[in-house]
mmCIF file with all atom_site columns, C-alpha atoms and ligand atoms in Angstrom:
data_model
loop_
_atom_site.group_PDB
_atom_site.id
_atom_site.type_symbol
_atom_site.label_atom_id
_atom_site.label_alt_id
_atom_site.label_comp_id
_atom_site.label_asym_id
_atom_site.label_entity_id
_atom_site.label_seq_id
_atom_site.pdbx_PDB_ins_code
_atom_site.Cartn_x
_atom_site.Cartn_y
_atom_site.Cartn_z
_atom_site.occupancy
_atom_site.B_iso_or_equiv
_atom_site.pdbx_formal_charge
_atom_site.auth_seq_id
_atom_site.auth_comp_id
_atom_site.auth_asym_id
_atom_site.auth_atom_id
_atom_site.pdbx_PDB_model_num
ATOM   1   C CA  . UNK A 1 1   ? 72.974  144.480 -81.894 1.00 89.00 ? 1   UNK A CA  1
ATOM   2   C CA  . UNK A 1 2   ? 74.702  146.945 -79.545 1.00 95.00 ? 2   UNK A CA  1
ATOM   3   C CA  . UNK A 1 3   ? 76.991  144.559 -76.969 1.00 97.00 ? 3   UNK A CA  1
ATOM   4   C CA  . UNK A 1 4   ? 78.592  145.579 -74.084 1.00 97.00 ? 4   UNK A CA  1
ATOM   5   C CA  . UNK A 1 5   ? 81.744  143.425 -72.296 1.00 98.00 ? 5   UNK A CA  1
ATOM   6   C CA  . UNK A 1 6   ? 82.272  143.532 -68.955 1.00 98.00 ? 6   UNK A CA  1
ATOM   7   C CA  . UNK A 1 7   ? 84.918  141.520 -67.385 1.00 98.00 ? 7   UNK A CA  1
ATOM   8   C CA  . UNK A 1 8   ? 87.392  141.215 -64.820 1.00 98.00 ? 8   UNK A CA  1
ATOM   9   C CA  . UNK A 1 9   ? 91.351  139.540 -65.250 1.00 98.00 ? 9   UNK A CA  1
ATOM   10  C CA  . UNK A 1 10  ? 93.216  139.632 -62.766 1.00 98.00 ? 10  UNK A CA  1
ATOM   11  C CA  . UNK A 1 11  ? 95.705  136.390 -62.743 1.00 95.00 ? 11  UNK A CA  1
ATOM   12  C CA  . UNK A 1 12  ? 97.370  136.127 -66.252 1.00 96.00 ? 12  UNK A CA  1
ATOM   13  C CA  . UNK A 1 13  ? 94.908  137.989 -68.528 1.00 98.00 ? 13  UNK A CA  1
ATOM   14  C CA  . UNK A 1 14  ? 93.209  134.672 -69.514 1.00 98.00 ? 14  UNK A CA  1
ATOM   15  C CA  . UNK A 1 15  ? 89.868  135.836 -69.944 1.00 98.00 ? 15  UNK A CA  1
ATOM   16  C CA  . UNK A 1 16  ? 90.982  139.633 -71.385 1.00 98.00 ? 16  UNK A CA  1
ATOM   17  C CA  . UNK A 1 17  ? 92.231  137.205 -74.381 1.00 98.00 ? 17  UNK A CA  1
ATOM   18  C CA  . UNK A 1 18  ? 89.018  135.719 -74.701 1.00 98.00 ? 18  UNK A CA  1
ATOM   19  C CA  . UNK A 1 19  ? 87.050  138.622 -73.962 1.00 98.00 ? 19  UNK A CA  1
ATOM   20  C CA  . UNK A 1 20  ? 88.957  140.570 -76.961 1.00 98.00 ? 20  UNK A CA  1
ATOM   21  C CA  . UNK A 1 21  ? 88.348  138.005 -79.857 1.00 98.00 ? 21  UNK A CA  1
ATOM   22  C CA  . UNK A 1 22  ? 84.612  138.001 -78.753 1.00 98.00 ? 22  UNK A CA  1
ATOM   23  C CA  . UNK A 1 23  ? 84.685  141.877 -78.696 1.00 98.00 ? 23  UNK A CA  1
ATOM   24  C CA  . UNK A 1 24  ? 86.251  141.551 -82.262 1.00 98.00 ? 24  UNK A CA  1
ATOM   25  C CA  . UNK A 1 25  ? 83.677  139.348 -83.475 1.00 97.00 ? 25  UNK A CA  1
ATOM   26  C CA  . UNK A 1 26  ? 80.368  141.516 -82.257 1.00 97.00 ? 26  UNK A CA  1
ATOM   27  C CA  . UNK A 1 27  ? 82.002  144.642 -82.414 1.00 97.00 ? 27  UNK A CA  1
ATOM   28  C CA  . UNK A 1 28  ? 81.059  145.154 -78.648 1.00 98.00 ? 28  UNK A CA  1
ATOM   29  C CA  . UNK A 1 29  ? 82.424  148.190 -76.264 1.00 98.00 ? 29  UNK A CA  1
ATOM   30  C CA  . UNK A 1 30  ? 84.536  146.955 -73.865 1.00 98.00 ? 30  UNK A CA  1
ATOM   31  C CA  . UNK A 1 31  ? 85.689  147.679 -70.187 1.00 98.00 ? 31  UNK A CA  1
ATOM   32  C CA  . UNK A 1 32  ? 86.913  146.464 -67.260 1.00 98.00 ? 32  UNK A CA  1
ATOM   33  C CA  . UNK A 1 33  ? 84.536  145.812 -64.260 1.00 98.00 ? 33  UNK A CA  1
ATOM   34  C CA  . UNK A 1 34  ? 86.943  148.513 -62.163 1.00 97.00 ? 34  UNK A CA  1
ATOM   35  C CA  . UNK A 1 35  ? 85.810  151.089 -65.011 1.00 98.00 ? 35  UNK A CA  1
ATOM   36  C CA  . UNK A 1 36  ? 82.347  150.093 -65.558 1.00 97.00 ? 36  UNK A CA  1
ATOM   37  C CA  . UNK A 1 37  ? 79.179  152.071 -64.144 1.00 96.00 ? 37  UNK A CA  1
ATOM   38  C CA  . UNK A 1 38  ? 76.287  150.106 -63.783 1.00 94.00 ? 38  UNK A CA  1
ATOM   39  C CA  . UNK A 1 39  ? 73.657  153.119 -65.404 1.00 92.00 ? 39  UNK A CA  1
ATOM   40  C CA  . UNK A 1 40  ? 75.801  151.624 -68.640 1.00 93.00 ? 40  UNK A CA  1
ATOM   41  C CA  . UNK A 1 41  ? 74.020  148.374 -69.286 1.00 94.00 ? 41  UNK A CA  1
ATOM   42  C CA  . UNK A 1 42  ? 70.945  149.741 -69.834 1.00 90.00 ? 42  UNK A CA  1
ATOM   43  C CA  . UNK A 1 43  ? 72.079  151.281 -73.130 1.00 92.00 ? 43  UNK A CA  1
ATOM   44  C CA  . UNK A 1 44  ? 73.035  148.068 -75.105 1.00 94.00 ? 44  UNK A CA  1
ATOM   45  C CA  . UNK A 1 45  ? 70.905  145.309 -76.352 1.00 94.00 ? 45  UNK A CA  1
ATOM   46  C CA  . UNK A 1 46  ? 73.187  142.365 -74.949 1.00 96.00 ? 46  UNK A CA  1
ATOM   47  C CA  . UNK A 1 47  ? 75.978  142.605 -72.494 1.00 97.00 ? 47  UNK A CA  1
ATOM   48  C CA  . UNK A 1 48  ? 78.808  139.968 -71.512 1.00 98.00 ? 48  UNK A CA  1
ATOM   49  C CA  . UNK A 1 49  ? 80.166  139.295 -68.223 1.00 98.00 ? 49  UNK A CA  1
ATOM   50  C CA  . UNK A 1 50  ? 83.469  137.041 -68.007 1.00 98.00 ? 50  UNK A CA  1
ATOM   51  C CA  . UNK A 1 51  ? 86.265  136.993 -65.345 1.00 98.00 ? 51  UNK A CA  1
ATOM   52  C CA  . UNK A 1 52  ? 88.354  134.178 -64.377 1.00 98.00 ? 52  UNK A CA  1
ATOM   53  C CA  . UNK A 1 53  ? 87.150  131.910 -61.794 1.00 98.00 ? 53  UNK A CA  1
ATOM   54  C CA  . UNK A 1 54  ? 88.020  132.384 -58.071 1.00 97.00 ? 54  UNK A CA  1
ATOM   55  C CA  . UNK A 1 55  ? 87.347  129.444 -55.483 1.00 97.00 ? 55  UNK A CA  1
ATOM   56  C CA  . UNK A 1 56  ? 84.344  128.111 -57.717 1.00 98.00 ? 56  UNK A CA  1
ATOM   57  C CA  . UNK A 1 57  ? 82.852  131.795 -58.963 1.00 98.00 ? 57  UNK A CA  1
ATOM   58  C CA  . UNK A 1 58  ? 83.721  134.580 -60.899 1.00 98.00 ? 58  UNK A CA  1
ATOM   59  C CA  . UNK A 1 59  ? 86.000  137.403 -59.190 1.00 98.00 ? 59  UNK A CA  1
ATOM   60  C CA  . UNK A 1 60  ? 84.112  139.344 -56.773 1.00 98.00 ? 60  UNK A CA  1
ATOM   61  C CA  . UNK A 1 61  ? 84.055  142.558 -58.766 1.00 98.00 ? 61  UNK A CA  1
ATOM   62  C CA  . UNK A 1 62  ? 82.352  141.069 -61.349 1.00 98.00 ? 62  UNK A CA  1
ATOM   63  C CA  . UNK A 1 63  ? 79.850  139.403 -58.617 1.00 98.00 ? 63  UNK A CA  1
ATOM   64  C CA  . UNK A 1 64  ? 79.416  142.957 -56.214 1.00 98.00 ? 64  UNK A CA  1
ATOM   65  C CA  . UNK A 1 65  ? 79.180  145.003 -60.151 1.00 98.00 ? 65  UNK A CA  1
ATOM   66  C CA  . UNK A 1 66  ? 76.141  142.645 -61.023 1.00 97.00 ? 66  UNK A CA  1
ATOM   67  C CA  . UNK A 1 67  ? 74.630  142.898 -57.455 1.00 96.00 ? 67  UNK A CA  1
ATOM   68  C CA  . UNK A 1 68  ? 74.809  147.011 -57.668 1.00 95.00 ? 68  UNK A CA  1
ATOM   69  C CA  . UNK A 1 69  ? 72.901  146.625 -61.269 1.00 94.00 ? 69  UNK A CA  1
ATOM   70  C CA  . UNK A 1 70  ? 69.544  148.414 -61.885 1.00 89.00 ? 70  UNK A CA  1
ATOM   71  C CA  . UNK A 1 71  ? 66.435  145.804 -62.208 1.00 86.00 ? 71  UNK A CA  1
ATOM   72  C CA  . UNK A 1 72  ? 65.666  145.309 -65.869 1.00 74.00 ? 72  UNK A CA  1
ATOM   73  C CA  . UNK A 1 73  ? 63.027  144.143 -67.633 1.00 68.00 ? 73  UNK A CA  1
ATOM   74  C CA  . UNK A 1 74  ? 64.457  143.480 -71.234 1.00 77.00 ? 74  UNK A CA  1
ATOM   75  C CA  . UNK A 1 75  ? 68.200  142.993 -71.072 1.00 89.00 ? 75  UNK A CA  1
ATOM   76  C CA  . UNK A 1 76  ? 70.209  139.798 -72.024 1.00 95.00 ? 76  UNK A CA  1
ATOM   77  C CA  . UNK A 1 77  ? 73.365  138.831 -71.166 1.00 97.00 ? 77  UNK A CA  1
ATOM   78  C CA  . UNK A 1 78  ? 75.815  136.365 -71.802 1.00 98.00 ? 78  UNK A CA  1
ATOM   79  C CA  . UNK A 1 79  ? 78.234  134.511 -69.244 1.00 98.00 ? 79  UNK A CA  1
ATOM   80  C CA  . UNK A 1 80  ? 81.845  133.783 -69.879 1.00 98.00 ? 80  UNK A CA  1
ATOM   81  C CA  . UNK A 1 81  ? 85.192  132.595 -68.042 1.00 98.00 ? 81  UNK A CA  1
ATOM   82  C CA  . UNK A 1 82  ? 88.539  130.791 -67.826 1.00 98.00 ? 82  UNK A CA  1
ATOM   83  C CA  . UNK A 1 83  ? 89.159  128.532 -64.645 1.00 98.00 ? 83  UNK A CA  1
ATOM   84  C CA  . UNK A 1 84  ? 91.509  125.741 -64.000 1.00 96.00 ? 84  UNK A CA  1
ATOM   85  C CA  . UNK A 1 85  ? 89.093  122.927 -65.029 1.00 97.00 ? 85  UNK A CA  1
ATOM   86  C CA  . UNK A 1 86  ? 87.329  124.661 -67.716 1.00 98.00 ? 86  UNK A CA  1
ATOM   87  C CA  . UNK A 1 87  ? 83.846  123.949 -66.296 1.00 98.00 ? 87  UNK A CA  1
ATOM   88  C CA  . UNK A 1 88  ? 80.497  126.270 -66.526 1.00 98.00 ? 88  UNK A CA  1
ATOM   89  C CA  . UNK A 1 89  ? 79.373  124.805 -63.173 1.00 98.00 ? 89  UNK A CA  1
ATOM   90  C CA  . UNK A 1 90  ? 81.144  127.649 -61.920 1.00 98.00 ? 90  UNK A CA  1
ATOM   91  C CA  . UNK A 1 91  ? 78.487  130.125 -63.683 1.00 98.00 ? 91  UNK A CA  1
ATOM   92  C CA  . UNK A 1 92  ? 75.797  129.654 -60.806 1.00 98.00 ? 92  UNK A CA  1
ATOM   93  C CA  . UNK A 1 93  ? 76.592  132.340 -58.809 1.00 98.00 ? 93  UNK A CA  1
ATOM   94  C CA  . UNK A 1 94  ? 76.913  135.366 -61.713 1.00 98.00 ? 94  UNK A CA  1
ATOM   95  C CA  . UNK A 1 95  ? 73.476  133.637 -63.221 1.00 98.00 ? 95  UNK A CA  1
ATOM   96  C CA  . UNK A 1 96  ? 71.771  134.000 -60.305 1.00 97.00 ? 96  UNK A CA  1
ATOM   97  C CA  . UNK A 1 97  ? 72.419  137.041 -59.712 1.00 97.00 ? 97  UNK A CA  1
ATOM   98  C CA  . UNK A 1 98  ? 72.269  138.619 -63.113 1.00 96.00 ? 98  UNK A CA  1
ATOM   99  C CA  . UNK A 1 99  ? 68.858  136.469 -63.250 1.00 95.00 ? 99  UNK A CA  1
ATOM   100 C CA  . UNK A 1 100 ? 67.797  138.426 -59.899 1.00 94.00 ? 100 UNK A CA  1
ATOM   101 C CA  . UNK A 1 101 ? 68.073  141.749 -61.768 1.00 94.00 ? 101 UNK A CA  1
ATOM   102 C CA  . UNK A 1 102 ? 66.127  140.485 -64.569 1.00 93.00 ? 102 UNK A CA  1
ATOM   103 C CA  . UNK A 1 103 ? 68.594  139.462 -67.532 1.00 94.00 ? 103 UNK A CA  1
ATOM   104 C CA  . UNK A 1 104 ? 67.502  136.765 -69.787 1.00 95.00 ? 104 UNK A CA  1
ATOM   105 C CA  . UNK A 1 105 ? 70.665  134.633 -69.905 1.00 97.00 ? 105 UNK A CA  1
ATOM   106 C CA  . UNK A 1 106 ? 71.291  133.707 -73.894 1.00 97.00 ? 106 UNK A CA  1
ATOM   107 C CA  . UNK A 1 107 ? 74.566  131.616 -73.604 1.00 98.00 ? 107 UNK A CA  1
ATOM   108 C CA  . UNK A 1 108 ? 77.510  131.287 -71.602 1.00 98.00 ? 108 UNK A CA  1
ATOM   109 C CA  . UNK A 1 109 ? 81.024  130.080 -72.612 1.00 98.00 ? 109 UNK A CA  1
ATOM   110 C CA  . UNK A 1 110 ? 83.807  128.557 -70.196 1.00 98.00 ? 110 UNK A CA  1
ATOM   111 C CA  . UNK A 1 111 ? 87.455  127.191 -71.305 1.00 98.00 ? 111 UNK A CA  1
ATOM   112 C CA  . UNK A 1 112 ? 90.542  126.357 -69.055 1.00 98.00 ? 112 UNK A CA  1
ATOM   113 C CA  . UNK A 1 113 ? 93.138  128.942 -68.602 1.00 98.00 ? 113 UNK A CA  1
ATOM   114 C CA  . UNK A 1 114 ? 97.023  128.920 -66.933 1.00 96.00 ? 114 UNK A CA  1
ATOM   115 C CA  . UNK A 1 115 ? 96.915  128.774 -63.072 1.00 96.00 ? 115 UNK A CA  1
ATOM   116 C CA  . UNK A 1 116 ? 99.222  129.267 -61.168 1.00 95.00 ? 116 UNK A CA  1
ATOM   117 C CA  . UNK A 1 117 ? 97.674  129.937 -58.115 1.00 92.00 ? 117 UNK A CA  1
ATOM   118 C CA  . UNK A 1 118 ? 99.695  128.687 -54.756 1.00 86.00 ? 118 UNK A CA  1
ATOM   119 C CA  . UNK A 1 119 ? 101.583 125.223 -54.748 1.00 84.00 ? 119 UNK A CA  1
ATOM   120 C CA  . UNK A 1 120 ? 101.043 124.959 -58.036 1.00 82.00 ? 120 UNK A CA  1
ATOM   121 C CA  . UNK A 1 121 ? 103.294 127.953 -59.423 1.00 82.00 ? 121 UNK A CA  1
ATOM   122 C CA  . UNK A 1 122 ? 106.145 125.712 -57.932 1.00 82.00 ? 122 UNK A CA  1
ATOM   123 C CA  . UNK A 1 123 ? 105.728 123.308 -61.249 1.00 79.00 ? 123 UNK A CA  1
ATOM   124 C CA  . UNK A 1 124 ? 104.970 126.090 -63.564 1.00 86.00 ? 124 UNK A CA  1
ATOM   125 C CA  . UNK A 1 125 ? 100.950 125.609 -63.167 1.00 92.00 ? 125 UNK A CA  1
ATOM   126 C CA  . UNK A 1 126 ? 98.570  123.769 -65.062 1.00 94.00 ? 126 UNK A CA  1
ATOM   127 C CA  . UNK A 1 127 ? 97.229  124.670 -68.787 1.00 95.00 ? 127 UNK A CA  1
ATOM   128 C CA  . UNK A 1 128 ? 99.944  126.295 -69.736 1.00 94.00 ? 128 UNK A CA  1
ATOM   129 C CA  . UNK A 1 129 ? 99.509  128.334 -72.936 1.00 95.00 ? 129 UNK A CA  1
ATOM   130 C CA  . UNK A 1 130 ? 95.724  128.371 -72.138 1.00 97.00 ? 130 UNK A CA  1
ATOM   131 C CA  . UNK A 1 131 ? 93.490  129.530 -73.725 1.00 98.00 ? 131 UNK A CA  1
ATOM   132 C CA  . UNK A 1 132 ? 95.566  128.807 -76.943 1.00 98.00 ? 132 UNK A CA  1
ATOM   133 C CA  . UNK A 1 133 ? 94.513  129.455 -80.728 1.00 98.00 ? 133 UNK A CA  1
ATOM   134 C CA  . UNK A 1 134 ? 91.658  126.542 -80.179 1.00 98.00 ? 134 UNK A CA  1
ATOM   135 C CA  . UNK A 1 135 ? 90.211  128.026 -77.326 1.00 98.00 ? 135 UNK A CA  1
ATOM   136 C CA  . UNK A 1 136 ? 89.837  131.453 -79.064 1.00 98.00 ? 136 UNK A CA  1
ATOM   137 C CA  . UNK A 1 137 ? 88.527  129.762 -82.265 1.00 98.00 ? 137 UNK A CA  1
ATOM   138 C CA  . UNK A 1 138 ? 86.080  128.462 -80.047 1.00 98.00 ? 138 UNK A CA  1
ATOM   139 C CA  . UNK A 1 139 ? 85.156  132.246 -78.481 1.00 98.00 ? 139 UNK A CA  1
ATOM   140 C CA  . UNK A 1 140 ? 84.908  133.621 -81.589 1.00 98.00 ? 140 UNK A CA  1
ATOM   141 C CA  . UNK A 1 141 ? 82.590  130.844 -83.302 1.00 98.00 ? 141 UNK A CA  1
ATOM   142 C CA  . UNK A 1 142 ? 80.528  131.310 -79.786 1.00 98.00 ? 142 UNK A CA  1
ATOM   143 C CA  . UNK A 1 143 ? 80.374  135.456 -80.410 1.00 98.00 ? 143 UNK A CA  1
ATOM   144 C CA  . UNK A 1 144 ? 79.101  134.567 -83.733 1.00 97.00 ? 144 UNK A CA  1
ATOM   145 C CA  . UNK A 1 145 ? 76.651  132.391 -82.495 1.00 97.00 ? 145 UNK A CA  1
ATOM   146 C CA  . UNK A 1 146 ? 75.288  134.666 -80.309 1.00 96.00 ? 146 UNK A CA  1
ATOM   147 C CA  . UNK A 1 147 ? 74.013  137.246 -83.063 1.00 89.00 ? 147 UNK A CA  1
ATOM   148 C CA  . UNK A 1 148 ? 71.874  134.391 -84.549 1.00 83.00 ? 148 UNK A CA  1
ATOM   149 C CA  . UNK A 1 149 ? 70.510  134.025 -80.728 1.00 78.00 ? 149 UNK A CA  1
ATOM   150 C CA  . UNK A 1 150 ? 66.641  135.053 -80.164 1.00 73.00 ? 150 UNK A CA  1
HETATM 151 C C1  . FMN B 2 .   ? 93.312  132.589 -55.986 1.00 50.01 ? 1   FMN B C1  1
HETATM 152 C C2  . FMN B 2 .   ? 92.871  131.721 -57.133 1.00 50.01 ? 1   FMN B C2  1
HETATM 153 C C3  . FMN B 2 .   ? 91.747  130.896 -56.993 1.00 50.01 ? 1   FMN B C3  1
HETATM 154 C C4  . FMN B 2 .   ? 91.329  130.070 -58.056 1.00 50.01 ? 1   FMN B C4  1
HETATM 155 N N1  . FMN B 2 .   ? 90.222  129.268 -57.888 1.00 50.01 ? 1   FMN B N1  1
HETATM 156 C C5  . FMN B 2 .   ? 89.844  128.426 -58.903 1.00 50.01 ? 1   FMN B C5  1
HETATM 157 C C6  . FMN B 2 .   ? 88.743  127.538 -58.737 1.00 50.01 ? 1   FMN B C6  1
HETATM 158 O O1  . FMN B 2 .   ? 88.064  127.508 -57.709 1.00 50.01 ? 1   FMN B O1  1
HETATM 159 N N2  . FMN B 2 .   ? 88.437  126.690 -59.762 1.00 50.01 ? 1   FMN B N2  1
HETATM 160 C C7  . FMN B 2 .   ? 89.139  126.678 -60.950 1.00 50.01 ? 1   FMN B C7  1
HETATM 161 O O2  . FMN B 2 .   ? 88.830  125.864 -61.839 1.00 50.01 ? 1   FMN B O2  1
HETATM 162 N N3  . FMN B 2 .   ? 90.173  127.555 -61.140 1.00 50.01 ? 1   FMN B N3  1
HETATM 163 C C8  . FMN B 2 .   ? 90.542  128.415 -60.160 1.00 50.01 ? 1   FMN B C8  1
HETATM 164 N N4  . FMN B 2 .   ? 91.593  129.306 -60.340 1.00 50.01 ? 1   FMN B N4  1
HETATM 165 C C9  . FMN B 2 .   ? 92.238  129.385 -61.680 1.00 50.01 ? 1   FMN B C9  1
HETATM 166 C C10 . FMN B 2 .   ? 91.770  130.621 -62.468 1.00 50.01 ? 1   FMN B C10 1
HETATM 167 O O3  . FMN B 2 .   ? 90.354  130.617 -62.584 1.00 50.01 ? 1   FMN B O3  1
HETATM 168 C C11 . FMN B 2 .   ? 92.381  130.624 -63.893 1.00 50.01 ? 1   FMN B C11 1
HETATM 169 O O4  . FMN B 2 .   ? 93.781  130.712 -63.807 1.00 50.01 ? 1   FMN B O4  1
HETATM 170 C C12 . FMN B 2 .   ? 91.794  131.754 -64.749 1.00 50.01 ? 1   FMN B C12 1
HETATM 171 O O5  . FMN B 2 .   ? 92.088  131.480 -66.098 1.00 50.01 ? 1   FMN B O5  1
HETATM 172 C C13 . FMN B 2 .   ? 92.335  133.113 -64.370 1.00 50.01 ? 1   FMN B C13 1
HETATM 173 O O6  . FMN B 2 .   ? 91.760  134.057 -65.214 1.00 50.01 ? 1   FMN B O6  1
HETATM 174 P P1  . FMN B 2 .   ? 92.377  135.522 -65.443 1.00 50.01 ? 1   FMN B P1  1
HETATM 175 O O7  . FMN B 2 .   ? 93.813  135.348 -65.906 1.00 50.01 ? 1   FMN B O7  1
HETATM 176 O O8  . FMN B 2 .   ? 91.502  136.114 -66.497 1.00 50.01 ? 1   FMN B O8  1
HETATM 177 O O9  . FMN B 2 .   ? 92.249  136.246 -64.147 1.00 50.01 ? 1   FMN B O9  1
HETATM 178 C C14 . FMN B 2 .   ? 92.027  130.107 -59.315 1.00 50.01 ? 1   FMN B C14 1
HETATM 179 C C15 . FMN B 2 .   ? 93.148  130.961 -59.427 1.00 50.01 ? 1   FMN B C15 1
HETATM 180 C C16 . FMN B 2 .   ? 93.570  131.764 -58.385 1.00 50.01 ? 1   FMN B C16 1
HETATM 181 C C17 . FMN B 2 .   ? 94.772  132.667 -58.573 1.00 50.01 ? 1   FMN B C17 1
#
């Protein structure tokens, strides 16, 4: 199954961790959203998207890169990220849009990363140490997972 990861991180390399142990695991290509080309997707069977999560979506160059896609018919992709809370409510906007240019969405994955962002750098953020050995346990089992995925 020939993956592709695409994904965007920006704050404290949160999601690059997690993106890397899931590239490990599927032996995917890899690149970041400023280097990828959207003609690319269209060569691999499955393709990730992950950033870190910026007031409630993913970064906007992961959101305008998915926009500028071509429409498929066949492709599937998964969704990733790291936020403050952790949550894959913040997945709606990436889904839609990456639904909108005809990707089957097969699974998504979301776990809390450090943030530091504004007032709270001034107490050393929250989740420090995120995502820790767990977390990437966790993205690993879920790349895993993903080649038994129809
Ligand atoms: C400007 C800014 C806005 C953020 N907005 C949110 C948010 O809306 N919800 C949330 O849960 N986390 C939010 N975060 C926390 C980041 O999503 C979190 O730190 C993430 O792990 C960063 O990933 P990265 O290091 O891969 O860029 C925000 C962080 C920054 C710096």
């Amino acid at each position: 199954m020939k993956t592709l990861i695409v994904y965007t991180s920006v704050h404290h390399q949160n999601t690059e961790n997690i993106a890397k142990v899931m590239t490990e695991e599927l032996e995917a290509d890899i690149v970041p959203t400023v280097k990828a080309q959207p003609g690319m997707v269209a060569a691999y069977d499955l393709v990730g998207f992950g950033s870190g999560i910026y007031f409630g979506k993913h970064h906007k160059t992961l959101l305008q890169f998915a926009e500028t896609l071509p429409a498929m018919t066949k492709n599937r992709a998964f969704i990733f990220s790291t936020s403050g809370d952790g949550k894959k409510k913040h997945h709606a906007a990436l889904k839609e849009t990456l639904v909108n240019r005809g990707f089957s969405i097969v699974d998504e994955f979301s776990c809390k990363g450090w943030d530091t962002w504004g007032p709270l750098k001034l107490f050393g953020g929250i989740n420090k140490g995120k995502p820790d050995g767990e977390d990437l346990a966790g993205a690993r089992a879920f790349a895993r997972g993903l080649k038994n995925k129809p």
